[in-house]
Amino acid sequence: MEYDCDFFYNEDLADFEKLNTTTKSIYELDGIDCLIILKNGENLTDFSEVKDLADIVYISLDLSQKEDLSNYFFYKKFSFSRYGHNQLKNVKAIVALNVKSNVTSLKCMFYDLKSLKTVSGLDSWDTSNISDLSRMFAYCTNLETVNGLESFDVENVKNMQYMFKRCEKIKDIGSIKDWKINEECEFEKMFENCSVFVKMEFYSNWHNQLENSFDDIFTDFSPYIDLNKFKCRNCGQFNVIYDKKSSKLLCRNCGHVILEYDSVCRDCSGSNLEFDYGIMGLVCSDCALINNPK
Ligand SMILES: [Zn+2]
Ligand SMILES: [Zn+2]
């Protein structure tokens, strides 16, 4: 089976493409360095024009002139108090472009953006001098995808602690399992409270590289799950995705069917079934029953 792009089509960004009335596309800023879309559809090009930061749902930014990006979307630049909640509390998508090699820390850059679902543009960054990625996405509890992470140069990174802490919905960072990691890097609790799915993705690569401390980077998984159940019998990889149309859990690498489910809930016959990557189970949104595979 071919890798099917439509399968991973990002609806979130398509919605903002429609709301954009300012630039050719949300990925090309045409000479401006900032595009902001508010929840009423209004387009702005400067943060100083925004009356209430909570109105922002989308941000596209050129960061090539920035040197200090630590805490960038958090309190330092956007909140009153260090301990207050993030005021960018409704932003759903960020396209961040052109980080240059003079940047050395991305610590807490996207910290506590509770509504954020998608981050893109990271393939345009030069991260060769970055030493600190700690807490970069921590507490982004709705974050699902980070596009471009695989192209990060992390050879000088010494700290990835808590980088994805509480990213409970994250499911598309498998590409970073091929990172060339620095031997001196601290990884403690990098994926604390993430989904079991994440652990599975990293199992084959990182388990070998970090033999003694592998389990320390993944902590607080509630259920005990036999990871081998989700390993592809065809290609040997841990890389699954649930296909709603066919009610099948597929190997994203080769398309092999790993598990097959009924298309309606066994208890209430509802068809509102969502695969929860945190518990690796198919959950009925109507009656909360965890449906077992066929
Ligand atoms: Zn496979
Ligand atoms: Zn049900």
XYZ file of C-alpha atoms and ligand atoms in Angstrom:
296
model
C 0.000 0.000 0.000
C 1.294 3.439 -0.963
C 1.730 6.182 1.594
C -1.481 8.112 1.044
C -1.126 11.867 1.582
C -4.863 12.570 1.703
C -4.986 10.310 4.679
C -2.967 12.843 6.710
C -4.527 15.962 5.184
C -4.429 18.660 7.816
C -7.930 20.095 8.129
C -6.855 22.563 10.793
C -4.541 24.454 8.479
C -6.956 24.278 5.559
C -9.501 26.204 7.628
C -7.041 29.021 8.241
C -6.017 29.067 4.584
C -9.655 29.970 3.879
C -9.697 32.738 6.508
C -6.453 34.294 5.230
C -7.189 37.416 3.169
C -3.736 38.976 3.479
C -1.008 36.845 1.919
C -0.736 34.408 -0.976
C -0.764 31.501 1.430
C -0.335 31.038 5.158
C 3.124 29.627 4.443
C 4.386 32.583 2.375
C 4.358 35.883 4.173
C 5.175 37.989 1.071
C 7.479 40.450 2.813
C 5.512 40.921 6.042
C 6.784 39.138 9.123
C 3.554 38.341 10.884
C 0.030 37.224 10.042
C -2.521 36.934 12.830
C -6.059 35.627 12.391
C -8.666 36.353 15.052
C -11.644 34.167 15.873
C -13.990 36.556 14.030
C -11.916 36.011 10.860
C -10.165 39.376 11.014
C -6.558 39.425 9.690
C -3.867 41.531 11.426
C -0.147 41.932 10.771
C 1.173 43.200 14.113
C 0.681 42.046 17.702
C 0.267 45.671 18.802
C -3.040 45.769 16.866
C -4.490 42.924 18.922
C -6.843 44.096 21.685
C -7.319 40.761 23.421
C -4.726 38.023 22.955
C -7.425 35.455 23.692
C -9.047 36.333 20.322
C -6.093 34.967 18.367
C -6.682 31.563 16.757
C -3.858 31.485 14.226
C -0.336 32.922 13.994
C 2.175 32.797 11.150
C 5.526 34.415 11.988
C 8.896 35.035 10.412
C 11.422 34.670 13.232
C 14.599 35.414 11.273
C 15.285 38.631 13.216
C 14.806 37.069 16.647
C 17.638 36.045 18.924
C 15.838 35.095 22.115
C 13.049 32.599 21.591
C 12.905 31.054 25.046
C 9.405 31.502 26.516
C 8.530 33.206 23.246
C 4.800 32.499 23.258
C 4.556 32.450 27.037
C 4.751 34.977 29.861
C 7.863 36.875 28.895
C 6.312 38.380 25.807
C 2.593 37.868 26.217
C 1.514 37.602 29.852
C 1.501 39.863 32.848
C 2.813 37.508 35.403
C 5.203 34.649 35.402
C 2.676 32.427 37.131
C -0.407 33.536 35.226
C -2.047 31.419 32.551
C -1.007 31.831 29.003
C -3.040 34.556 27.370
C -2.727 32.999 23.941
C -5.212 30.498 25.258
C -7.217 30.024 22.055
C -4.493 29.798 19.444
C -4.940 26.579 17.457
C -2.195 26.723 14.841
C 1.216 28.350 14.614
C 3.410 28.463 11.522
C 6.868 29.586 12.726
C 9.427 30.270 10.019
C 13.149 30.929 9.546
C 14.747 30.613 12.979
C 18.423 31.437 12.375
C 21.642 29.901 13.684
C 22.226 32.675 16.240
C 19.433 31.224 18.413
C 20.749 29.001 21.209
C 17.679 28.176 23.307
C 14.090 27.186 22.578
C 13.333 26.537 26.222
C 9.597 26.877 26.951
C 9.036 28.420 23.512
C 5.468 27.084 23.127
C 4.879 26.467 26.835
C 1.295 26.080 28.070
C -0.561 26.794 24.804
C -3.558 24.730 25.828
C -5.561 25.001 22.574
C -2.674 24.588 20.189
C -3.203 21.648 17.818
C -0.630 22.132 15.063
C 2.823 23.684 14.760
C 4.411 23.912 11.316
C 7.376 25.447 9.532
C 10.115 23.905 11.655
C 11.809 22.533 8.561
C 12.856 26.134 7.764
C 14.880 26.483 11.009
C 18.644 26.351 11.521
C 19.023 24.690 14.908
C 22.729 23.905 14.700
C 23.573 26.076 17.735
C 20.615 25.157 19.919
C 21.632 23.711 23.273
C 18.321 23.775 25.159
C 14.956 22.305 24.090
C 13.659 21.734 27.603
C 9.908 22.225 28.103
C 9.608 23.521 24.529
C 6.044 22.164 24.129
C 5.258 21.341 27.756
C 1.585 21.550 28.770
C 0.351 21.866 25.166
C -2.314 19.381 26.165
C -4.134 19.442 22.815
C -1.113 19.444 20.557
C -1.411 16.731 17.910
C 1.199 17.448 15.255
C 4.535 19.241 15.000
C 5.601 19.372 11.357
C 9.287 19.560 10.487
C 10.828 18.340 13.750
C 12.591 15.570 11.863
C 14.861 18.117 10.167
C 16.192 19.514 13.471
C 19.937 19.378 13.956
C 20.151 18.345 17.627
C 23.797 17.409 17.845
C 24.531 20.298 20.224
C 21.407 19.944 22.343
C 22.254 19.166 25.974
C 18.810 19.403 27.493
C 15.497 17.917 26.344
C 13.984 17.487 29.792
C 10.178 17.756 29.916
C 10.182 18.800 26.237
C 6.744 17.240 25.592
C 5.466 17.025 29.151
C 1.669 16.600 29.218
C 1.364 16.575 25.417
C -1.348 14.006 25.924
C -2.668 14.086 22.362
C 0.585 14.156 20.469
C 0.719 11.481 17.822
C 2.896 12.574 14.958
C 6.464 12.990 16.173
C 7.687 9.547 15.247
C 10.058 11.115 12.739
C 12.331 12.363 15.532
C 13.245 8.843 16.497
C 16.005 9.143 13.863
C 17.584 12.218 15.519
C 21.320 11.990 16.072
C 21.262 12.682 19.767
C 24.142 14.059 21.822
C 25.546 11.606 24.331
C 25.651 14.254 27.042
C 22.046 15.321 26.554
C 19.653 15.099 29.526
C 16.380 13.398 28.554
C 14.749 12.979 31.918
C 10.934 12.968 31.640
C 11.077 14.283 28.089
C 7.726 12.593 27.440
C 6.200 12.705 30.901
C 2.435 12.078 30.753
C 2.436 11.649 26.985
C 0.421 8.918 25.297
C 1.584 5.347 25.279
C 1.649 5.700 21.526
C 4.682 7.960 21.839
C 6.535 5.388 23.862
C 5.751 2.825 21.243
C 7.089 5.019 18.454
C 10.414 5.379 20.173
C 10.715 1.890 21.469
C 12.891 0.371 18.764
C 15.348 3.252 18.263
C 15.703 5.008 21.570
C 15.526 1.902 23.653
C 18.817 0.799 22.140
C 20.442 4.221 22.258
C 19.433 4.978 25.835
C 19.513 1.477 27.192
C 19.768 2.403 30.869
C 17.633 5.512 31.032
C 14.963 4.805 28.411
C 12.182 4.359 30.943
C 13.079 7.606 32.738
C 12.060 9.701 29.769
C 8.568 8.191 29.781
C 6.856 8.402 33.150
C 3.357 8.222 34.545
C 1.657 5.972 32.069
C -1.555 4.875 33.699
C -2.456 1.579 32.071
C -0.120 -1.282 31.505
C -0.098 -1.948 27.805
C 1.620 -4.761 25.981
C 3.422 -2.821 23.279
C 4.131 -5.940 21.269
C 0.423 -6.171 20.463
C 0.793 -3.034 18.331
C 3.989 -3.950 16.554
C 3.501 -4.516 12.812
C 3.898 -8.169 11.953
C 4.730 -7.286 8.383
C 7.527 -4.694 8.713
C 8.356 -4.876 12.418
C 7.736 -1.185 13.171
C 5.700 0.478 15.908
C 3.876 3.116 13.908
C 0.097 2.894 13.956
C -2.781 5.045 12.844
C -6.516 4.462 13.228
C -8.498 4.713 9.987
C -12.021 5.756 10.861
C -13.468 4.877 7.463
C -12.516 1.226 7.652
C -12.482 0.898 11.493
C -8.985 -0.525 11.272
C -5.778 0.189 13.096
C -3.120 0.300 10.376
C 0.657 0.320 10.216
C 1.540 3.770 8.954
C 4.762 2.454 7.519
C 3.475 -0.343 5.292
C -0.332 -0.235 5.540
C -0.652 -3.655 7.180
C -3.839 -4.121 9.249
C -2.833 -4.463 12.897
C -6.283 -4.639 14.501
C -9.841 -4.500 13.194
C -12.866 -3.177 15.080
C -16.650 -3.166 14.660
C -17.883 0.041 13.038
C -20.498 0.623 15.756
C -20.231 0.502 19.539
C -20.939 -2.916 21.015
C -22.907 -1.408 23.869
C -24.962 1.506 22.494
C -24.614 0.877 18.717
C -23.458 4.475 18.255
C -20.935 5.215 15.528
C -19.047 7.917 17.424
C -15.903 5.885 17.963
C -12.539 7.571 18.521
C -9.187 5.880 18.869
C -7.438 7.109 22.018
C -3.679 6.864 21.606
C -3.206 7.436 25.340
C -4.822 4.163 26.290
C -4.405 2.556 22.852
C -8.092 1.714 22.724
C -11.208 2.509 20.687
C -13.510 4.581 22.868
C -17.228 5.264 22.287
C -17.893 9.001 22.631
C -21.537 8.334 23.539
C -21.302 5.703 26.263
C -17.523 5.670 26.998
C -17.204 1.926 26.430
C -13.769 0.796 25.330
C -14.505 -1.423 22.323
C -12.272 -4.452 21.873
C -10.918 -5.490 18.487
C -12.737 -8.208 16.523
Zn 4.189 -2.334 8.822
Zn -21.312 3.275 22.988
